[in-house]
Amino acid sequence: MEKADITKTIVELTVDKVLIDMETDVERSIRNIVDLGQNFSNGRFQKYFFEIAQKMLENEESPYYQHAKNIITKVNHETLKTFGINLGYNGCTNGAKQIRENEKKYRFNIPWTIAFSMKSPQNKITEYEIEKVISQGEKLGIYVYLIFCPTSKIQQAVYLLKKFPDCAFVIFLEGEFIKTQIVEELYKYHNFMISILSESKEFLKMAGFLTENGFLYAVHSFYNDNKFAEIITGDWIKRALRTSSTFAFLIKEKLCSFEVKKEVRNYVLRVREKQQYPIFLMEFTSDISYINQIISEDSHSIGFNSNGQLYTSAGEIDGKNNNLLKSSLREILKKNMPINVSGKSLL
């Protein structure tokens, strides 16, 4: 058995014990989870994250402390274990190590996570094309994937959950309430977190159902210049706080101005620094990019739209060779993220 496999087994056994201990002492178990994370943290990102978590636990009046207790008591423990290990160990520890090794080997930067959009009615990419990319991504050390899709296509996402049990998925849903038969499919898997659109008509109904059934879930919204006031006044996050969601994601729209994005980012940082609300708020683009750069310097976030075309935070990148239907993931990364002789990415 390889060292990585032994370490993962030790982590799994320890998490199992912590989850059992939670039944009698939730607060102590939270501290044990953070201590466990620090003990197995090797990379910069993991150490940074758990240092923040320990600092948070010093203040028992912190809204984050209550938030952690709510998650532990309301979310299915098998989901907490599986998603947590897939994200924290596979994605941020072992996966990050693989990414750095493969960057040296192949001489191109490798992103920590990849996003896929299946939102368009004329969707050209299917779960099978995405499956090919994830299969290639795992070999490079990428274990975290973001799927944007309407609830009508949730079964395509379920196919991916089944195919890749070692990956962590965040499924960004839009549209009507999740039907019971679809949810029954989701019950079988624990390697994902759902995020629901706060502007959906049945937003609160869906959130209540997910809470009642022990799902790990988040809330998201797409913002532009017109939504700026609603965000910085706190009106938007108050809507998110009516749920038991773990995260609140603010996602910049294409036409949003640089100035508004910067102000929203500053607002998010202030809220987190003050530990102002019992929910973890993120400016999606900036925070994902920040994690990428901690794990691998000069790395960039990437995604593929519903036509299979590559995009980054700077926008869509044209060309058939930048389309997952025409090229392999390695070919796309080699073309767009080569590392030059100085060791810096050219993108």
JSON list of N, CA and C in Angstrom, two decimals, residues 62 88 107 168 181 204 234 245 290 292 302 304 314 322:
[
{"chain": "A", "resi": 62, "resn": "SER", "atom": "N", "xyz": [-18.28, 33.44, 18.68]},
{"chain": "A", "resi": 62, "resn": "SER", "atom": "CA", "xyz": [-18.22, 33.69, 17.25]},
{"chain": "A", "resi": 62, "resn": "SER", "atom": "C", "xyz": [-19.39, 33.03, 16.53]},
{"chain": "A", "resi": 88, "resn": "GLY", "atom": "N", "xyz": [-10.60, 17.95, 1.24]},
{"chain": "A", "resi": 88, "resn": "GLY", "atom": "CA", "xyz": [-9.44, 18.32, 2.06]},
{"chain": "A", "resi": 88, "resn": "GLY", "atom": "C", "xyz": [-8.20, 17.48, 1.80]},
{"chain": "A", "resi": 107, "resn": "ARG", "atom": "N", "xyz": [5.58, 20.60, -17.65]},
{"chain": "A", "resi": 107, "resn": "ARG", "atom": "CA", "xyz": [5.92, 22.00, -17.95]},
{"chain": "A", "resi": 107, "resn": "ARG", "atom": "C", "xyz": [4.70, 22.84, -18.35]},
{"chain": "A", "resi": 168, "resn": "ALA", "atom": "N", "xyz": [-14.51, 15.55, -5.24]},
{"chain": "A", "resi": 168, "resn": "ALA", "atom": "CA", "xyz": [-15.48, 16.40, -4.55]},
{"chain": "A", "resi": 168, "resn": "ALA", "atom": "C", "xyz": [-16.17, 17.27, -5.60]},
{"chain": "A", "resi": 181, "resn": "GLN", "atom": "N", "xyz": [-38.06, 11.82, -6.77]},
{"chain": "A", "resi": 181, "resn": "GLN", "atom": "CA", "xyz": [-37.38, 10.69, -7.36]},
{"chain": "A", "resi": 181, "resn": "GLN", "atom": "C", "xyz": [-35.92, 11.00, -7.68]},
{"chain": "A", "resi": 204, "resn": "LEU", "atom": "N", "xyz": [-36.66, 28.93, -0.71]},
{"chain": "A", "resi": 204, "resn": "LEU", "atom": "CA", "xyz": [-36.79, 28.57, 0.71]},
{"chain": "A", "resi": 204, "resn": "LEU", "atom": "C", "xyz": [-37.38, 27.16, 0.87]},
{"chain": "A", "resi": 234, "resn": "GLY", "atom": "N", "xyz": [-26.00, 44.27, 2.95]},
{"chain": "A", "resi": 234, "resn": "GLY", "atom": "CA", "xyz": [-26.28, 43.06, 3.72]},
{"chain": "A", "resi": 234, "resn": "GLY", "atom": "C", "xyz": [-27.64, 42.45, 3.43]},
{"chain": "A", "resi": 245, "resn": "SER", "atom": "N", "xyz": [-27.70, 26.84, 5.14]},
{"chain": "A", "resi": 245, "resn": "SER", "atom": "CA", "xyz": [-26.62, 26.60, 4.18]},
{"chain": "A", "resi": 245, "resn": "SER", "atom": "C", "xyz": [-25.25, 26.81, 4.82]},
{"chain": "A", "resi": 290, "resn": "TYR", "atom": "N", "xyz": [-7.55, 32.43, -5.67]},
{"chain": "A", "resi": 290, "resn": "TYR", "atom": "CA", "xyz": [-6.60, 32.52, -4.55]},
{"chain": "A", "resi": 290, "resn": "TYR", "atom": "C", "xyz": [-6.16, 31.13, -4.11]},
{"chain": "A", "resi": 292, "resn": "ASN", "atom": "N", "xyz": [-6.18, 28.42, -5.95]},
{"chain": "A", "resi": 292, "resn": "ASN", "atom": "CA", "xyz": [-5.33, 27.92, -7.03]},
{"chain": "A", "resi": 292, "resn": "ASN", "atom": "C", "xyz": [-3.89, 28.37, -6.86]},
{"chain": "A", "resi": 302, "resn": "ILE", "atom": "N", "xyz": [-9.99, 27.49, -14.46]},
{"chain": "A", "resi": 302, "resn": "ILE", "atom": "CA", "xyz": [-10.52, 27.34, -15.81]},
{"chain": "A", "resi": 302, "resn": "ILE", "atom": "C", "xyz": [-11.90, 26.69, -15.76]},
{"chain": "A", "resi": 304, "resn": "PHE", "atom": "N", "xyz": [-15.30, 25.19, -18.68]},
{"chain": "A", "resi": 304, "resn": "PHE", "atom": "CA", "xyz": [-15.76, 24.94, -20.04]},
{"chain": "A", "resi": 304, "resn": "PHE", "atom": "C", "xyz": [-17.24, 25.26, -20.10]},
{"chain": "A", "resi": 314, "resn": "ALA", "atom": "N", "xyz": [-10.68, 35.77, -17.17]},
{"chain": "A", "resi": 314, "resn": "ALA", "atom": "CA", "xyz": [-10.57, 36.88, -18.13]},
{"chain": "A", "resi": 314, "resn": "ALA", "atom": "C", "xyz": [-11.59, 36.77, -19.27]},
{"chain": "A", "resi": 322, "resn": "ASN", "atom": "N", "xyz": [-9.11, 24.82, -28.21]},
{"chain": "A", "resi": 322, "resn": "ASN", "atom": "CA", "xyz": [-9.44, 25.15, -26.82]},
{"chain": "A", "resi": 322, "resn": "ASN", "atom": "C", "xyz": [-10.83, 24.64, -26.45]}
]
